[in-house]
PDB file of C-alpha atoms in Angstrom:
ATOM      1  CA  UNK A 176      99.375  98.056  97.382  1.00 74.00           C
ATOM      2  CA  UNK A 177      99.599  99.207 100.600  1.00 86.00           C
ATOM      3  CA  UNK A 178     100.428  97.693 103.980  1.00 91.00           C
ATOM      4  CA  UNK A 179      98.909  99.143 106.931  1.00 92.00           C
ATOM      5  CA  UNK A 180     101.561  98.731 109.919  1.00 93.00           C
ATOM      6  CA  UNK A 181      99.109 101.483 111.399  1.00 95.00           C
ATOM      7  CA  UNK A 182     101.720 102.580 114.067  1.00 97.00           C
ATOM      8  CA  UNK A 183     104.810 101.674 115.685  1.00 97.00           C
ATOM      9  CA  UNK A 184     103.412 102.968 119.195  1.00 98.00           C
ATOM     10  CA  UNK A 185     102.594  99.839 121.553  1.00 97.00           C
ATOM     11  CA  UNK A 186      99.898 102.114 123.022  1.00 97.00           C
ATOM     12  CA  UNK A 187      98.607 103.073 119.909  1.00 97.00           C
ATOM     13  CA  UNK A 188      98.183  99.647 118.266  1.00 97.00           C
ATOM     14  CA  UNK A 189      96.707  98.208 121.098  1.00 96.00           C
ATOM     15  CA  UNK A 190      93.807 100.811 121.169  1.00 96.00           C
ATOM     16  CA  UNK A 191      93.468 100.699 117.426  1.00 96.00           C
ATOM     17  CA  UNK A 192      92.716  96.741 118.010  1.00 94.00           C
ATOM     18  CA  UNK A 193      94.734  95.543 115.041  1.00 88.00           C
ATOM     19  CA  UNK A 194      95.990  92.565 116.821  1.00 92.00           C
ATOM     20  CA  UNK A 195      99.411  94.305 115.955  1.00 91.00           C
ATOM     21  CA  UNK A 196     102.481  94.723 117.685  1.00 96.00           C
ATOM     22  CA  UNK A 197     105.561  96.980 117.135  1.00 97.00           C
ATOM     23  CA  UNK A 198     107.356  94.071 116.888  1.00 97.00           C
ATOM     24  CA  UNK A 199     105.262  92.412 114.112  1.00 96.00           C
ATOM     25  CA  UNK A 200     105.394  95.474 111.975  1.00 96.00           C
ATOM     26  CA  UNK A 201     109.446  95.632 112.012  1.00 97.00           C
ATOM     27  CA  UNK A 202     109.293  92.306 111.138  1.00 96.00           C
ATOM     28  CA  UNK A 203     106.678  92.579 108.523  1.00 94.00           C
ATOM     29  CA  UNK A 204     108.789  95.117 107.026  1.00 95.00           C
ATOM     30  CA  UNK A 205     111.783  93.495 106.883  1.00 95.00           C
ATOM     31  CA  UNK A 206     110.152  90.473 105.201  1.00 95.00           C
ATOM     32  CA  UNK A 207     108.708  92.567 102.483  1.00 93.00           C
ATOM     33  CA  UNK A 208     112.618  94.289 102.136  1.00 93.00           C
ATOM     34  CA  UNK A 209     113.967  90.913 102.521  1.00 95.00           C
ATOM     35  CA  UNK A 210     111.327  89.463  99.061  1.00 93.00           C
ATOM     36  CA  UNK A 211     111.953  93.115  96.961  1.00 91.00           C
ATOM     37  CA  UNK A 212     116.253  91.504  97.433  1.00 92.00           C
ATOM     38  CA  UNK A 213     115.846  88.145  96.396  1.00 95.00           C
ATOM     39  CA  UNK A 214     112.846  88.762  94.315  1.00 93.00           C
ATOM     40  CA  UNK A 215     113.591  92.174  93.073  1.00 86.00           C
ATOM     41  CA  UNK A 216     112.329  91.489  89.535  1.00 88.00           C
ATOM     42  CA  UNK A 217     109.115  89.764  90.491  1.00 89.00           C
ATOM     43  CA  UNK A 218     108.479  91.852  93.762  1.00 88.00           C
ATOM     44  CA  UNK A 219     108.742  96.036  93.780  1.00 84.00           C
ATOM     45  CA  UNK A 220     107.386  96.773  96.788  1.00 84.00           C
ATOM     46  CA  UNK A 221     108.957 100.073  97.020  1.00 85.00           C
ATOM     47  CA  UNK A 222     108.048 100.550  93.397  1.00 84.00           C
ATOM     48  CA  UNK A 223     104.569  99.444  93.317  1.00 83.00           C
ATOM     49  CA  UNK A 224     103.969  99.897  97.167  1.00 82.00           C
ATOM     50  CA  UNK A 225     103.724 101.975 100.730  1.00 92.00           C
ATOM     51  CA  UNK A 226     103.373 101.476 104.084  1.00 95.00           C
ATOM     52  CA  UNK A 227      99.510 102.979 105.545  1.00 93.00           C
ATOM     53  CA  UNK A 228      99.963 104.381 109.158  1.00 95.00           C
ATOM     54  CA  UNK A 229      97.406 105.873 111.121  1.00 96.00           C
ATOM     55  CA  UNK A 230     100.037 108.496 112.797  1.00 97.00           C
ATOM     56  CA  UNK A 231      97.564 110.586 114.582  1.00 98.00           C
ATOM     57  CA  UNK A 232      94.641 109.495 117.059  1.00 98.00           C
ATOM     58  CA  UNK A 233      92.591 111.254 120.127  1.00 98.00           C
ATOM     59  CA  UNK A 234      95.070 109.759 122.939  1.00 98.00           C
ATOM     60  CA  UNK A 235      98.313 110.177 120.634  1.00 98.00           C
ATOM     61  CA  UNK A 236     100.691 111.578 123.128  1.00 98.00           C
ATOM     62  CA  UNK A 237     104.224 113.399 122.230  1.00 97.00           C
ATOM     63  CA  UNK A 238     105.711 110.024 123.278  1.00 97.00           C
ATOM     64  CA  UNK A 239     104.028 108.216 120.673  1.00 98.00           C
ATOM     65  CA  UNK A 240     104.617 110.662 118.181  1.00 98.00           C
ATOM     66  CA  UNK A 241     108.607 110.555 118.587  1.00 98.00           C
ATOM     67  CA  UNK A 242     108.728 107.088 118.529  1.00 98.00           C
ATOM     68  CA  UNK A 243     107.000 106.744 115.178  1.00 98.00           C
ATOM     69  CA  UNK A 244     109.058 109.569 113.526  1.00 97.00           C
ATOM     70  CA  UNK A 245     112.226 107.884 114.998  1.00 97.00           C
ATOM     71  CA  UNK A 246     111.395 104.526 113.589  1.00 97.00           C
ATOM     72  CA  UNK A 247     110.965 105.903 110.251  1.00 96.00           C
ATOM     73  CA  UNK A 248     114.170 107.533 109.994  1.00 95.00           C
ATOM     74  CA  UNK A 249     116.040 104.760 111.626  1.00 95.00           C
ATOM     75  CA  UNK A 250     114.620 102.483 108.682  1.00 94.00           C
ATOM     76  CA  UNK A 251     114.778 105.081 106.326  1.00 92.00           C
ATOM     77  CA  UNK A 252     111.391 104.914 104.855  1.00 94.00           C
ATOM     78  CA  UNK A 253     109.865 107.966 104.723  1.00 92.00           C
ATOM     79  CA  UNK A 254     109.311 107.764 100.893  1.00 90.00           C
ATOM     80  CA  UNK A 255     107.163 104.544 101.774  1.00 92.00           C
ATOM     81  CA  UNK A 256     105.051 106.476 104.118  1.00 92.00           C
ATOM     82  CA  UNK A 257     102.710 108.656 102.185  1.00 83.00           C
ATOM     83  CA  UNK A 258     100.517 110.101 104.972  1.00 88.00           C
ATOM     84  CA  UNK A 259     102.999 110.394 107.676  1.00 93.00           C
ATOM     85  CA  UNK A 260     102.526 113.559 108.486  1.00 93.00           C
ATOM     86  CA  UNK A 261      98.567 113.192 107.599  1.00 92.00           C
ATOM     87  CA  UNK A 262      97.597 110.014 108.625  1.00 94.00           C
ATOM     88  CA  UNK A 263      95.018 110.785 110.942  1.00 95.00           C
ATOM     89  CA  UNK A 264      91.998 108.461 112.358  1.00 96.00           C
ATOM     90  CA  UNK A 265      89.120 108.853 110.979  1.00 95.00           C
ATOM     91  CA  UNK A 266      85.833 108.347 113.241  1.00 96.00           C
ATOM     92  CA  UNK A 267      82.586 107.243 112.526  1.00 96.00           C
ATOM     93  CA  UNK A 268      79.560 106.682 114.685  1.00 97.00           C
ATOM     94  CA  UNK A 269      79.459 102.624 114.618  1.00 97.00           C
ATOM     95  CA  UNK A 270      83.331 102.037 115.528  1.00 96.00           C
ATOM     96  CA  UNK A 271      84.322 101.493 118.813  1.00 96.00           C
ATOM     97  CA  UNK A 272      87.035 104.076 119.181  1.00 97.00           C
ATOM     98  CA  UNK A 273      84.105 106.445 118.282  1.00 98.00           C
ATOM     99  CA  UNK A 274      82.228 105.717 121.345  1.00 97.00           C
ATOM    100  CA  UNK A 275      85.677 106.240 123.745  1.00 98.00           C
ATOM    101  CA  UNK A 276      86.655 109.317 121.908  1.00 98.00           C
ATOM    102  CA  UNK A 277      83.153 110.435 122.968  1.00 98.00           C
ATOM    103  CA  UNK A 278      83.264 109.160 126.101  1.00 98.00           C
ATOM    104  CA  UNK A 279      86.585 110.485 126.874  1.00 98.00           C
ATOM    105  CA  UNK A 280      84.748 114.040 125.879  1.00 98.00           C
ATOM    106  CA  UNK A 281      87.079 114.343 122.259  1.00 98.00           C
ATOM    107  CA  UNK A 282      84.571 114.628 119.806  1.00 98.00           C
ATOM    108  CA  UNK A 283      84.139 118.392 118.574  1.00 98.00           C
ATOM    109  CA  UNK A 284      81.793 119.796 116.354  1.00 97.00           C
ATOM    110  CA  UNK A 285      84.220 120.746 113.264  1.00 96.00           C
ATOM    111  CA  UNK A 286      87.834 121.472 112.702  1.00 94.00           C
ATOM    112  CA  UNK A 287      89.590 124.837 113.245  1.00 91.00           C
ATOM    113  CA  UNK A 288      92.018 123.753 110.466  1.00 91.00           C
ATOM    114  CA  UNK A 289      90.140 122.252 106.816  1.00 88.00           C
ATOM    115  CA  UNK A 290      93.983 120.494 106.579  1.00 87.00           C
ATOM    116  CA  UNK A 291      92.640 118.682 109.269  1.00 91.00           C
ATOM    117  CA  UNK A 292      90.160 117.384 107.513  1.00 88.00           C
ATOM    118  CA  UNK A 293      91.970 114.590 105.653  1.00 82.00           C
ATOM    119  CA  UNK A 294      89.269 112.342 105.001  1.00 79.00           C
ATOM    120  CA  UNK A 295      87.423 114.799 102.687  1.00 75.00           C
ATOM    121  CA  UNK A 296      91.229 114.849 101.050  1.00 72.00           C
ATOM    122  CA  UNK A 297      91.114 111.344 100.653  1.00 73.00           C
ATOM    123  CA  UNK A 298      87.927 110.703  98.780  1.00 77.00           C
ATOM    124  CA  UNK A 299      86.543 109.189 102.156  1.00 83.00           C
ATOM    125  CA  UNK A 300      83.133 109.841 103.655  1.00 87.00           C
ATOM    126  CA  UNK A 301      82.827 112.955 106.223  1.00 90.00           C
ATOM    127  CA  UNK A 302      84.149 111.638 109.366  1.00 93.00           C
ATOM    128  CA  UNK A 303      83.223 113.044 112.881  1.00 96.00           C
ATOM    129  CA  UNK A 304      85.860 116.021 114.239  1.00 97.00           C
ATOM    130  CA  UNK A 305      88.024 115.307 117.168  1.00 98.00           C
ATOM    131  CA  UNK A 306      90.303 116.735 119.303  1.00 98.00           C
ATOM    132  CA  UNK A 307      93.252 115.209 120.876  1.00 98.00           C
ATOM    133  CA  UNK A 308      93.742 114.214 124.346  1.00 98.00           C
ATOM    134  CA  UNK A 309      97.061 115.754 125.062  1.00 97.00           C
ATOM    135  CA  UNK A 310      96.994 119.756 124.017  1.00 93.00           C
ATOM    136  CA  UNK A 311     100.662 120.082 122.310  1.00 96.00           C
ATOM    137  CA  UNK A 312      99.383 117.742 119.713  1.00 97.00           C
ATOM    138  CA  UNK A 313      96.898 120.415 118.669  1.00 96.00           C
ATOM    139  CA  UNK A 314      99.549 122.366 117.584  1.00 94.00           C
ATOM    140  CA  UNK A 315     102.208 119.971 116.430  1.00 95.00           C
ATOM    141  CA  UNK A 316      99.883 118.026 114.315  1.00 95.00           C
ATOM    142  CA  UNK A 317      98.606 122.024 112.383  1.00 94.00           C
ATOM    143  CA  UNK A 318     102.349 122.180 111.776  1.00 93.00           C
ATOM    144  CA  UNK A 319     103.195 118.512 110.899  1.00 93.00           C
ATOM    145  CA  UNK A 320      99.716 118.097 107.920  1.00 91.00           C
ATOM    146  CA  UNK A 321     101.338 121.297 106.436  1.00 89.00           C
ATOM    147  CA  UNK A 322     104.541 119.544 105.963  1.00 86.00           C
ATOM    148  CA  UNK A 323     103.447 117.293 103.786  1.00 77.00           C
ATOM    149  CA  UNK A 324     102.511 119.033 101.024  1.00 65.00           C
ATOM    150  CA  UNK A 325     105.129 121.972 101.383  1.00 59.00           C
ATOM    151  CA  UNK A 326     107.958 122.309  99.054  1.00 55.00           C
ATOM    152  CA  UNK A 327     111.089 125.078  98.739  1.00 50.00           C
ATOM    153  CA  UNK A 328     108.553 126.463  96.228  1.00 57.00           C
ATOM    154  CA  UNK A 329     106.394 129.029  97.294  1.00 55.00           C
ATOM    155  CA  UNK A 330     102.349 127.974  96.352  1.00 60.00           C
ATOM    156  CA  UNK A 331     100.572 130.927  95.398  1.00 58.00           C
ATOM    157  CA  UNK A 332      97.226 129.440  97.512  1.00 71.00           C
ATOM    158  CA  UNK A 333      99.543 128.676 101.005  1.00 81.00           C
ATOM    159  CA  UNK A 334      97.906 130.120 103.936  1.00 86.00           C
ATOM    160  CA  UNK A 335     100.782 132.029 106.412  1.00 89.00           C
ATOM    161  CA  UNK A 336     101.388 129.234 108.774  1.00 89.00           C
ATOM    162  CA  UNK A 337     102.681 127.103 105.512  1.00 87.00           C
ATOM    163  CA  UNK A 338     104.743 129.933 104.074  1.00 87.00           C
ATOM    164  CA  UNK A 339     106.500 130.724 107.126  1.00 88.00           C
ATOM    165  CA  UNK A 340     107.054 126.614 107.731  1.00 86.00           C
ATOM    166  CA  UNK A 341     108.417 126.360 104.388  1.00 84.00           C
ATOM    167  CA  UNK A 342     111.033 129.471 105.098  1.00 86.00           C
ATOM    168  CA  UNK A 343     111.821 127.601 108.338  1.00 86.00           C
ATOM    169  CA  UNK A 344     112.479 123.915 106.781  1.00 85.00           C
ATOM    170  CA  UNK A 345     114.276 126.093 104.025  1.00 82.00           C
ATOM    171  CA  UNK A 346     116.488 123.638 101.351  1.00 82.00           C
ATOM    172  CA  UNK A 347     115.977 120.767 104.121  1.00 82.00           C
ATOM    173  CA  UNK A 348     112.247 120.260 102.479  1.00 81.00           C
ATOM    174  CA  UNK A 349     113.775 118.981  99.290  1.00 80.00           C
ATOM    175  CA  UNK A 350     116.155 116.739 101.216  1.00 81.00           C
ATOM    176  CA  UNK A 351     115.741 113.217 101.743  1.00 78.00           C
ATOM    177  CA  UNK A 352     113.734 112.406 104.903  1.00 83.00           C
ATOM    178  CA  UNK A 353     114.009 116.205 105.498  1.00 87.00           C
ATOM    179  CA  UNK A 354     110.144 116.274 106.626  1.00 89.00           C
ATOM    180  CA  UNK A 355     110.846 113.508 109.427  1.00 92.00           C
ATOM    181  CA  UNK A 356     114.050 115.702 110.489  1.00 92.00           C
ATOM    182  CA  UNK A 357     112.186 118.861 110.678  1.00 92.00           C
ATOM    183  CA  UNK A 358     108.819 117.092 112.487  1.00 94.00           C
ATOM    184  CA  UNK A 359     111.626 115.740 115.095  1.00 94.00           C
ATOM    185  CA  UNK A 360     112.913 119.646 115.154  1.00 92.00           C
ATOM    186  CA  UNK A 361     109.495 120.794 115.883  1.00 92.00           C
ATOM    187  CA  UNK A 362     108.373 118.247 118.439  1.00 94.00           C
ATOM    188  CA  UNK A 363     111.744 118.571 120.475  1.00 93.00           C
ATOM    189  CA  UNK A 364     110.995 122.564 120.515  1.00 91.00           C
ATOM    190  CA  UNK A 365     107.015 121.495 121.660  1.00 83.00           C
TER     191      UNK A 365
END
């Protein structure tokens, strides 16, 4: 199952109101490390198990954005982070961050991007488009969702933005944690 550390951004986790702290999620981590050691027969978390994060909100800024791809390559655990690249909120009319995304004028009618829309992906119901606060996420966050799915491999249905982001990330794609390394490439050049 999954365990949704949401974030590792103070900011972040504060306005996602998950009573959540960087601090508690390091240490929840550890914990579930520290069980999968002494209880490695009984307890697979990194077997049977991931870590949800909800990368990508309205008011994510660069800063936020760093931080999180930092702390999962410190930790190594980019293969227990799924949707790191795609984890994106998902708003609907009765939440709370709903109404301050639309008061803070970041609710848009639809995507430019369909990769954007990720809850369609997921099998979730149609969520209201956004936009984020700060404009370089726009554009980091078209290149980082393509990242997740691309491989050395050229896919035959790939639009041009993906093809030329796979010849950029090159053999580092198929690398471990080479996605993190080449999001922290892109950002630093943002």
């Amino acid at each position: 199952s999954l365990v949704g550390v949401e974030n590792f951004s103070s900011a972040e986790l504060h306005r996602l109101n998950k009573g959540l702290t960087p601090a508690t999620n390091l240490a929840a981590i550890g914990l579930l490390f520290e069980l999968e050691h002494r209880y490695g027969r009984n307890f697979g978390f990194r077997r049977h198990g991931g870590l949800s994060l909800i990368t990508f909100t309205p008011w994510t800024r660069p800063a936020d954005l760093a931080l999180n791809l930092a702390v999962v390559e410190a930790l190594e655990i980019e293969p227990l982070c799924g949707k790191l690249l795609t984890g994106r909120l998902r708003l609907y009319p009765e939440l709370p961050l709903y109404q301050a995304a639309r008061r803070d004028g970041l609710l848009i009618e639809a995507y430019q991007d369909p990769l954007l829309e990720t809850a369609r992906v997921n099998m979730y119901r149609r969520e209201t488009p956004w936009r984020f606060r700060h404009p370089l996420m726009e554009t980091l966050n078209l290149l980082l969702v393509r990242l997740n799915d691309v491989t050395t491999e050229e896919q035959q249905d790939e639009d041009e933005l993906t093809q030329r982001l796979r010849r950029v990330g090159g053999a580092r794609l198929g690398e471990p944690r080479g996605r993190v390394k080449l999001a922290q490439e892109l950002l630093d050049l943002a």
